[in-house]
């Protein structure tokens, strides 16, 4: 098998594995949410949401982005095939997650009265914040184990840890809420954090690297690059959170609370259900790109290959998404939310530019270009905020979808030019062809669903889905031998039966 075909197959294998995990986790999340809604009611769900979002914000400020930055360090150390060096990097990471985890727990513990006052408008939840402060340590330790598995590309173990953690969360949540009601909220948050840590530790405990004691000097020397990059990631994440907050405030001031809810619902669909493809691909893509980060030509090859697979997978999904969006909204929410269709239609087209820019932007992370990464994301957040405010002011909810498309078009141009000038990056001709074919099919479907009434959209829409799926199949066959993979999978299933 050629090296190129093997690389394409690795991308597809990782995407399939974690795509399945993502779908399973979403199903578990929906089931858990339904039970929580029934057992706790709207008020109880509100308490859960406020407690977890507040501690999540504290964690975002105190975890120093180690969940992303350290993947690069582990990947590079693993590629050197120096077990002593790898053991050192792992030991430093484990020490850093303890330090940052304890920091997060102490901040939550010490500021619990103020967190309660700020979040709930009173100090009745001070004790709740005191108790759940331990989860910031537990969650950061979990992050350390996840980083270890991702950096070493132990994909099977990482997938199992995620799956078992999701199931355990469901098993813990339902009985405790049934038994204790709202009094079970804090115990559920704590026990879930313990169970998640247990499964990640269980699947990472036998990685084949000996434990090593490191000095303070070694921690400072090895941990510097992790922390510098991590701080920049944390700062950019904080800016993104602030932008999302200001957008919601602006919508509420110009429009009303209902529009804030519609905005949240629409982008939950885009970021969760469509965005799971990026989550699935990113798990293996980042450590794989980090391995070749010092070679611009190999970097270019990896980005092009990843982008091709992303577009071939997303193409039929997005065309189908445009066609059946109304049904998806009714199933996930209700008829009342059909007002978001225009917004989501425009945002769906933006996903094509997100796919390309997403793959390119990982170059900055893989190369450890901390300042470049931060200023790139800061600029994006600033014009993204401006476009969203302008879009909503001019065209309401639909304008927010237009702003999403415009933001990612600008972001794509921005990251492409930076990567081209700084790292001599360019697209392969094959990728450009795939992009235009799939984008034009989606654009045609967009025009059909926007101008033609139901049910007349379905015949041409199904034809477009078929063309997109057929094109993706033919291109994947060229790259990975899809027919052979399907045939072998069927034979293996028959043997098991």
Coordinates of C-alpha atoms in Angstrom, one line a residue:
X1 CA 0.0 0.0 0.0
X2 CA 1.4 3.5 -0.9
X3 CA 2.3 5.9 1.8
X4 CA -0.3 8.4 0.5
X5 CA -3.1 5.8 0.5
X6 CA -2.1 4.7 4.0
X7 CA -2.3 8.3 5.2
X8 CA -5.7 8.8 3.7
X9 CA -6.9 5.6 5.3
X10 CA -5.6 6.7 8.7
X11 CA -7.6 9.9 8.4
X12 CA -10.7 8.0 7.5
X13 CA -10.2 5.4 10.2
X14 CA -9.8 8.0 13.0
X15 CA -12.8 10.0 11.6
X16 CA -15.0 6.9 11.5
X17 CA -14.0 5.9 15.0
X18 CA -14.5 9.2 16.7
X19 CA -17.5 10.1 14.5
X20 CA -19.2 7.0 16.0
X21 CA -18.2 8.1 19.5
X22 CA -19.5 11.6 18.9
X23 CA -22.9 10.3 17.6
X24 CA -23.2 7.9 20.6
X25 CA -22.3 10.8 23.1
X26 CA -24.9 13.0 21.5
X27 CA -27.6 10.3 21.8
X28 CA -26.6 9.8 25.5
X29 CA -26.7 13.5 26.0
X30 CA -30.2 13.8 24.5
X31 CA -31.5 10.9 26.7
X32 CA -29.9 12.4 29.8
X33 CA -31.3 15.9 29.1
X34 CA -34.8 14.4 28.6
X35 CA -34.6 12.6 32.0
X36 CA -33.2 15.7 33.7
X37 CA -35.9 17.9 32.2
X38 CA -38.6 15.5 33.6
X39 CA -37.0 14.9 37.0
X40 CA -35.7 18.4 37.8
X41 CA -38.0 20.7 35.7
X42 CA -36.9 23.9 34.1
X43 CA -35.7 25.5 37.4
X44 CA -33.5 22.5 38.3
X45 CA -32.1 22.4 34.8
X46 CA -31.3 26.1 35.1
X47 CA -29.4 25.5 38.4
X48 CA -27.4 22.7 36.7
X49 CA -26.6 25.0 33.7
X50 CA -25.5 27.9 35.8
X51 CA -23.3 25.8 38.2
X52 CA -21.5 24.0 35.3
X53 CA -21.1 27.1 33.1
X54 CA -19.7 29.1 36.0
X55 CA -17.2 26.4 37.0
X56 CA -16.4 26.0 33.3
X57 CA -15.5 29.6 33.0
X58 CA -13.2 29.4 36.1
X59 CA -11.6 26.3 34.6
X60 CA -11.1 28.1 31.3
X61 CA -9.2 30.8 33.2
X62 CA -7.1 28.4 35.3
X63 CA -6.3 25.4 33.0
X64 CA -3.8 27.3 30.8
X65 CA -5.0 25.5 27.7
X66 CA -3.0 22.4 28.5
X67 CA -5.7 20.2 27.0
X68 CA -4.7 21.5 23.6
X69 CA -1.1 22.8 23.9
X70 CA 0.4 19.6 25.6
X71 CA -0.8 17.3 22.8
X72 CA 1.9 18.8 20.6
X73 CA 4.7 18.2 23.2
X74 CA 3.6 14.6 23.7
X75 CA 3.4 13.9 20.0
X76 CA 6.8 15.3 19.3
X77 CA 8.4 13.4 22.2
X78 CA 6.8 10.2 21.1
X79 CA 8.1 10.7 17.5
X80 CA 11.7 11.0 18.7
X81 CA 11.5 7.4 19.9
X82 CA 13.4 8.4 23.1
X83 CA 11.6 6.7 26.0
X84 CA 13.5 8.8 28.6
X85 CA 12.5 12.1 26.9
X86 CA 8.9 10.9 26.5
X87 CA 8.8 9.9 30.2
X88 CA 10.1 13.3 31.2
X89 CA 7.4 15.2 29.1
X90 CA 4.6 13.0 30.5
X91 CA 5.9 13.6 34.1
X92 CA 6.0 17.3 33.5
X93 CA 2.4 17.3 32.1
X94 CA 1.1 15.3 35.0
X95 CA 2.7 17.8 37.5
X96 CA 1.3 20.7 35.6
X97 CA -2.3 19.4 35.5
X98 CA -2.1 18.9 39.3
X99 CA -0.9 22.4 39.8
X100 CA -3.5 24.0 37.5
X101 CA -6.2 21.7 38.8
X102 CA -5.5 22.7 42.4
X103 CA -5.4 26.4 41.3
X104 CA -8.9 26.1 39.8
X105 CA -10.2 24.3 42.8
X106 CA -8.8 26.9 45.2
X107 CA -10.1 29.8 43.1
X108 CA -13.6 28.3 43.2
X109 CA -13.4 27.5 46.9
X110 CA -12.1 30.9 48.0
X111 CA -14.5 32.9 45.8
X112 CA -17.5 30.7 46.3
X113 CA -19.6 33.4 48.0
X114 CA -18.9 35.9 45.2
X115 CA -19.5 33.2 42.5
X116 CA -22.9 32.5 44.1
X117 CA -23.8 36.2 44.3
X118 CA -22.7 36.8 40.7
X119 CA -24.4 33.8 39.2
X120 CA -27.6 33.5 41.2
X121 CA -28.0 37.0 42.7
X122 CA -27.7 35.6 46.3
X123 CA -25.3 33.5 48.4
X124 CA -27.6 30.5 48.8
X125 CA -25.4 28.4 46.5
X126 CA -22.1 29.2 48.3
X127 CA -21.9 25.7 49.8
X128 CA -22.7 24.2 46.4
X129 CA -19.6 26.0 44.9
X130 CA -17.5 24.9 47.8
X131 CA -18.4 21.2 47.2
X132 CA -18.0 21.2 43.4
X133 CA -14.7 23.1 43.6
X134 CA -13.1 19.6 43.7
X135 CA -14.4 18.9 40.2
X136 CA -12.0 21.5 38.8
X137 CA -9.1 19.3 40.0
X138 CA -10.8 16.1 38.9
X139 CA -11.6 17.5 35.4
X140 CA -8.1 18.8 34.9
X141 CA -6.6 15.5 35.9
X142 CA -9.0 13.9 33.3
X143 CA -7.7 16.4 30.7
X144 CA -4.2 15.2 31.4
X145 CA -5.0 11.6 30.8
X146 CA -6.9 12.5 27.6
X147 CA -4.0 14.5 26.3
X148 CA -1.7 11.6 27.0
X149 CA -3.9 9.2 24.9
X150 CA -4.4 11.7 22.2
X151 CA -0.7 12.7 21.9
X152 CA 0.4 9.0 21.8
X153 CA -2.4 8.4 19.3
X154 CA -3.9 5.6 21.4
X155 CA -7.2 6.1 19.6
X156 CA -9.0 2.9 20.6
X157 CA -8.3 3.6 24.3
X158 CA -9.4 7.2 24.0
X159 CA -12.6 6.2 22.2
X160 CA -13.4 3.7 24.9
X161 CA -12.7 6.2 27.7
X162 CA -15.2 8.6 26.1
X163 CA -17.8 5.9 25.6
X164 CA -17.7 4.4 29.0
X165 CA -17.6 7.9 30.6
X166 CA -20.7 8.9 28.8
X167 CA -22.6 5.7 29.8
X168 CA -21.5 6.0 33.4
X169 CA -22.7 9.6 33.4
X170 CA -26.1 8.5 32.3
X171 CA -26.3 5.7 34.9
X172 CA -25.2 8.0 37.7
X173 CA -27.5 10.9 36.7
X174 CA -30.9 9.3 36.4
X175 CA -31.1 7.4 39.7
X176 CA -29.7 10.2 41.8
X177 CA -32.0 12.8 40.3
X178 CA -35.0 10.4 40.8
X179 CA -34.0 9.8 44.4
X180 CA -32.8 13.3 45.5
X181 CA -34.4 15.7 43.0
X182 CA -32.6 19.1 43.1
X183 CA -30.6 18.0 46.1
X184 CA -28.9 15.5 43.8
X185 CA -27.4 18.2 41.6
X186 CA -24.1 18.7 43.5
X187 CA -23.6 14.9 44.1
X188 CA -24.2 14.2 40.4
X189 CA -21.6 16.8 39.3
X190 CA -19.0 15.4 41.7
X191 CA -19.6 11.7 41.1
X192 CA -19.7 12.2 37.4
X193 CA -16.3 13.9 37.5
X194 CA -14.9 11.0 39.6
X195 CA -16.2 8.4 37.2
X196 CA -14.9 10.2 34.1
X197 CA -11.4 10.5 35.7
X198 CA -11.6 6.8 36.6
X199 CA -12.2 5.6 33.0
X200 CA -9.6 7.9 31.4
X201 CA -7.0 6.7 34.0
X202 CA -8.1 3.1 33.5
X203 CA -7.5 3.2 29.7
X204 CA -4.2 5.2 30.0
X205 CA -2.6 3.3 32.9
X206 CA -0.8 0.8 30.6
X207 CA 0.8 3.1 28.0
X208 CA 4.2 1.4 28.3
X209 CA 6.1 4.4 29.6
X210 CA 7.9 4.2 33.0
X211 CA 7.1 6.8 35.6
X212 CA 9.7 9.4 36.3
X213 CA 10.4 11.9 39.0
X214 CA 11.3 15.4 37.7
X215 CA 12.9 18.4 39.4
X216 CA 11.5 21.9 39.6
X217 CA 14.1 23.0 37.0
X218 CA 12.9 20.3 34.6
X219 CA 9.3 21.3 35.1
X220 CA 10.1 24.9 34.3
X221 CA 12.3 24.0 31.2
X222 CA 9.9 21.4 29.7
X223 CA 6.7 23.1 30.8
X224 CA 7.5 26.5 29.4
X225 CA 6.4 25.8 25.8
X226 CA 3.2 24.0 27.1
X227 CA 2.3 26.9 29.3
X228 CA 3.1 29.7 26.8
X229 CA 1.0 28.1 24.0
X230 CA -1.6 27.1 26.6
X231 CA -2.0 30.7 27.9
X232 CA -2.5 32.0 24.4
X233 CA -5.1 29.3 23.7
X234 CA -6.9 30.2 27.0
X235 CA -6.8 33.9 26.2
X236 CA -8.3 33.3 22.7
X237 CA -10.9 31.0 24.2
X238 CA -11.8 33.7 26.7
X239 CA -12.1 36.3 23.9
X240 CA -14.4 33.9 22.0
X241 CA -16.6 33.5 25.2
X242 CA -16.8 37.3 25.6
X243 CA -17.8 37.7 21.9
X244 CA -20.5 35.1 22.3
X245 CA -21.7 36.9 25.4
X246 CA -21.8 40.3 23.7
X247 CA -23.6 38.9 20.7
X248 CA -26.4 37.6 23.0
X249 CA -26.5 40.9 24.9
X250 CA -26.8 42.8 21.6
X251 CA -29.6 40.5 20.3
X252 CA -31.5 40.9 23.6
X253 CA -31.2 44.7 23.4
X254 CA -32.1 45.1 19.8
X255 CA -34.6 42.2 19.7
X256 CA -35.8 40.1 22.6
X257 CA -35.1 37.1 24.7
X258 CA -36.9 34.8 22.3
X259 CA -34.4 35.7 19.5
X260 CA -31.5 34.9 22.0
X261 CA -33.0 31.5 22.4
X262 CA -33.5 31.0 18.6
X263 CA -29.8 32.1 18.1
X264 CA -28.6 29.6 20.7
X265 CA -30.8 26.8 19.2
X266 CA -29.6 27.4 15.6
X267 CA -26.0 27.4 16.4
X268 CA -26.3 24.4 18.7
X269 CA -27.4 22.5 15.6
X270 CA -24.5 23.8 13.5
X271 CA -21.8 23.5 16.2
X272 CA -23.0 20.2 17.8
X273 CA -24.6 18.1 15.2
X274 CA -22.6 19.2 12.1
X275 CA -19.6 20.3 14.2
X276 CA -19.1 16.7 15.5
X277 CA -17.3 15.9 12.1
X278 CA -14.6 18.5 13.1
X279 CA -14.4 17.1 16.6
X280 CA -14.0 13.5 15.2
X281 CA -11.3 14.5 12.7
X282 CA -9.4 16.8 15.1
X283 CA -8.7 14.1 17.6
X284 CA -6.1 12.5 15.4
X285 CA -5.3 15.3 13.0
X286 CA -3.6 17.6 15.5
X287 CA -1.1 15.1 16.9
X288 CA -0.5 13.8 13.4
X289 CA 0.2 17.3 12.1
X290 CA 2.5 18.0 15.1
X291 CA 4.7 15.1 14.0
X292 CA 5.6 16.8 10.7
X293 CA 5.4 20.4 12.0
X294 CA 9.1 21.2 11.2
X295 CA 8.7 20.2 7.5
X296 CA 6.6 22.7 5.5
X297 CA 6.1 20.4 2.6
X298 CA 4.8 17.5 4.8
X299 CA 2.6 20.0 6.6
X300 CA 1.1 21.1 3.3
X301 CA 0.5 17.4 2.4
X302 CA -1.3 16.6 5.7
X303 CA -3.5 19.7 5.5
X304 CA -4.5 19.0 1.9
X305 CA -5.3 15.4 2.7
X306 CA -7.3 16.3 5.8
X307 CA -9.2 19.0 3.9
X308 CA -10.1 16.6 1.1
X309 CA -11.5 14.0 3.4
X310 CA -13.4 16.6 5.4
X311 CA -15.1 18.0 2.3
X312 CA -15.9 14.5 0.9
X313 CA -17.5 13.6 4.2
X314 CA -19.3 16.9 4.8
X315 CA -20.5 17.4 1.2
X316 CA -23.4 14.9 1.2
X317 CA -24.1 15.6 4.9
X318 CA -24.5 19.4 4.3
X319 CA -26.7 19.0 1.1
X320 CA -28.9 16.6 3.1
X321 CA -28.9 18.9 6.0
X322 CA -30.2 21.8 3.8
X323 CA -32.9 19.6 2.3
X324 CA -34.2 18.1 5.6
X325 CA -33.5 21.0 8.0
X326 CA -37.2 21.7 8.7
X327 CA -37.7 18.1 9.9
X328 CA -34.5 18.2 12.0
X329 CA -35.7 21.4 13.8
X330 CA -39.1 19.9 14.5
X331 CA -37.6 16.7 15.9
X332 CA -34.9 18.5 18.0
X333 CA -37.1 21.4 19.1
X334 CA -40.6 22.2 17.9
X335 CA -42.6 24.0 15.2
X336 CA -41.9 27.3 17.0
X337 CA -38.2 27.1 16.1
X338 CA -38.8 26.9 12.3
X339 CA -38.1 30.6 12.3
X340 CA -34.3 29.8 12.4
X341 CA -34.3 28.0 9.1
X342 CA -33.0 31.0 7.1
X343 CA -30.2 31.6 9.6
X344 CA -29.1 27.9 9.5
X345 CA -29.3 27.8 5.7
X346 CA -26.7 30.6 5.4
X347 CA -24.6 29.2 8.2
X348 CA -24.5 25.7 6.5
X349 CA -22.8 27.3 3.4
X350 CA -20.2 28.8 5.8
X351 CA -19.3 25.3 7.0
X352 CA -17.5 24.7 3.7
X353 CA -15.1 27.6 4.4
X354 CA -14.8 26.5 8.0
X355 CA -13.6 23.1 6.9
X356 CA -10.7 24.6 4.9
X357 CA -9.8 27.3 7.4
X358 CA -10.0 24.8 10.3
X359 CA -7.5 22.5 8.7
X360 CA -5.1 25.4 7.9
X361 CA -5.3 27.0 11.3
X362 CA -4.0 23.8 13.0
X363 CA -0.6 24.6 11.4
X364 CA -0.1 27.5 13.8
X365 CA -0.8 25.2 16.8
X366 CA 1.3 22.4 15.4
X367 CA 4.3 24.7 14.9
X368 CA 3.9 26.3 18.4
X369 CA 3.3 29.8 16.9
X370 CA 1.6 31.0 20.1
X371 CA 1.5 34.7 19.4
X372 CA 0.5 34.2 15.8
X373 CA -2.3 31.9 16.9
X374 CA -3.6 34.4 19.5
X375 CA -3.5 37.5 17.2
X376 CA -5.1 35.5 14.4
X377 CA -8.0 34.4 16.6
X378 CA -8.3 37.8 18.2
X379 CA -8.7 39.5 14.8
X380 CA -11.3 36.9 13.8
X381 CA -13.3 37.5 17.0
X382 CA -13.3 41.3 16.5
X383 CA -14.6 41.3 12.9
X384 CA -16.9 38.3 13.7
X385 CA -18.5 40.4 16.5
X386 CA -18.9 43.4 14.1
X387 CA -20.4 41.2 11.3
X388 CA -22.9 39.5 13.7
X389 CA -24.1 42.9 15.1
X390 CA -24.4 44.3 11.6
X391 CA -26.1 41.1 10.3
X392 CA -28.7 41.0 13.1
X393 CA -29.4 44.8 12.9
X394 CA -29.9 44.6 9.1
X395 CA -31.6 41.2 8.7
X396 CA -32.6 39.8 12.0
X397 CA -31.9 36.1 12.7
X398 CA -31.2 35.4 9.0
X399 CA -28.5 38.1 9.1
X400 CA -26.7 36.1 11.8
X401 CA -26.4 33.2 9.4
X402 CA -25.1 35.5 6.7
X403 CA -22.6 36.9 9.3
X404 CA -21.4 33.3 10.0
X405 CA -20.8 32.7 6.3
X406 CA -19.0 36.1 5.9
X407 CA -16.9 35.6 9.0
X408 CA -15.6 32.2 7.8
X409 CA -15.0 33.4 4.3
X410 CA -12.8 36.2 5.7
X411 CA -11.2 33.8 8.2
X412 CA -10.4 31.4 5.4
X413 CA -8.7 34.2 3.3
X414 CA -6.9 35.3 6.4
X415 CA -5.4 32.0 7.5
X416 CA -4.6 31.0 3.9
X417 CA -2.6 34.1 3.2
X418 CA -0.8 33.9 6.6
X419 CA 0.1 30.2 5.9
X420 CA 1.1 30.9 2.3
X421 CA 3.4 33.8 3.2
X422 CA 4.9 32.3 6.4
X423 CA 5.0 28.6 5.6
X424 CA 4.8 28.5 1.8
X425 CA 1.4 26.7 2.0
X426 CA -0.8 26.1 -1.1
X427 CA -3.8 23.9 -2.1
X428 CA -3.5 20.9 -4.3
X429 CA -5.6 21.2 -7.5
X430 CA -7.5 18.1 -6.5
X431 CA -8.7 19.8 -3.3
X432 CA -9.8 22.9 -5.2
X433 CA -11.9 20.8 -7.6
X434 CA -13.5 18.9 -4.7
X435 CA -14.4 22.1 -2.9
X436 CA -16.0 23.7 -5.9
X437 CA -18.0 20.6 -6.9
X438 CA -19.4 20.1 -3.3
X439 CA -19.9 23.8 -2.7
X440 CA -21.8 24.3 -6.0
X441 CA -24.1 21.3 -5.2
X442 CA -24.8 22.7 -1.7
X443 CA -25.4 26.2 -3.2
X444 CA -27.8 24.7 -5.7
X445 CA -29.7 23.0 -2.9
X446 CA -29.7 26.3 -0.9
X447 CA -31.3 28.1 -3.8
X448 CA -33.9 25.3 -4.3
X449 CA -35.0 25.2 -0.6
X450 CA -35.0 29.0 -0.5
X451 CA -37.1 29.6 -3.6
X452 CA -39.3 26.5 -4.0
X453 CA -42.1 25.4 -1.7
X454 CA -42.4 22.1 0.0
X455 CA -42.9 19.3 -1.0
X456 CA -41.5 20.2 -4.5
X457 CA -38.0 20.6 -3.1
X458 CA -37.5 16.9 -2.3
X459 CA -37.2 15.5 -5.8
X460 CA -34.4 17.8 -7.0
X461 CA -32.9 17.8 -3.5
X462 CA -32.6 14.0 -3.4
X463 CA -31.0 14.1 -6.8
X464 CA -28.4 16.6 -5.5
X465 CA -27.7 14.4 -2.4
X466 CA -27.2 11.4 -4.7
X467 CA -24.8 13.3 -7.0
X468 CA -22.8 14.6 -3.9
X469 CA -22.7 11.1 -2.3
X470 CA -21.7 9.4 -5.6
X471 CA -19.0 12.0 -6.2
X472 CA -17.6 11.5 -2.6
X473 CA -17.7 7.7 -3.1
X474 CA -15.7 7.9 -6.3
X475 CA -13.1 10.2 -4.9
X476 CA -12.8 8.2 -1.7
X477 CA -12.4 5.1 -3.7
X478 CA -9.4 6.7 -5.5
X479 CA -7.8 7.6 -2.2
X480 CA -8.5 4.8 0.2
X481 CA -10.0 1.9 -1.8
X482 CA -13.4 2.4 -0.1
X483 CA -14.9 -0.6 -1.9
X484 CA -12.2 -2.9 -0.6
X485 CA -12.7 -1.6 3.0
X486 CA -16.4 -2.1 2.8
X487 CA -16.0 -5.6 1.4
X488 CA -13.5 -6.6 4.2
X489 CA -15.7 -5.1 6.9
X490 CA -18.7 -7.2 5.6
X491 CA -16.5 -10.4 5.6
X492 CA -15.3 -9.7 9.2
X493 CA -18.9 -9.3 10.3
X494 CA -20.0 -12.5 8.7
X495 CA -17.1 -14.4 10.5
X496 CA -18.2 -13.0 13.8
X497 CA -21.8 -14.1 13.2

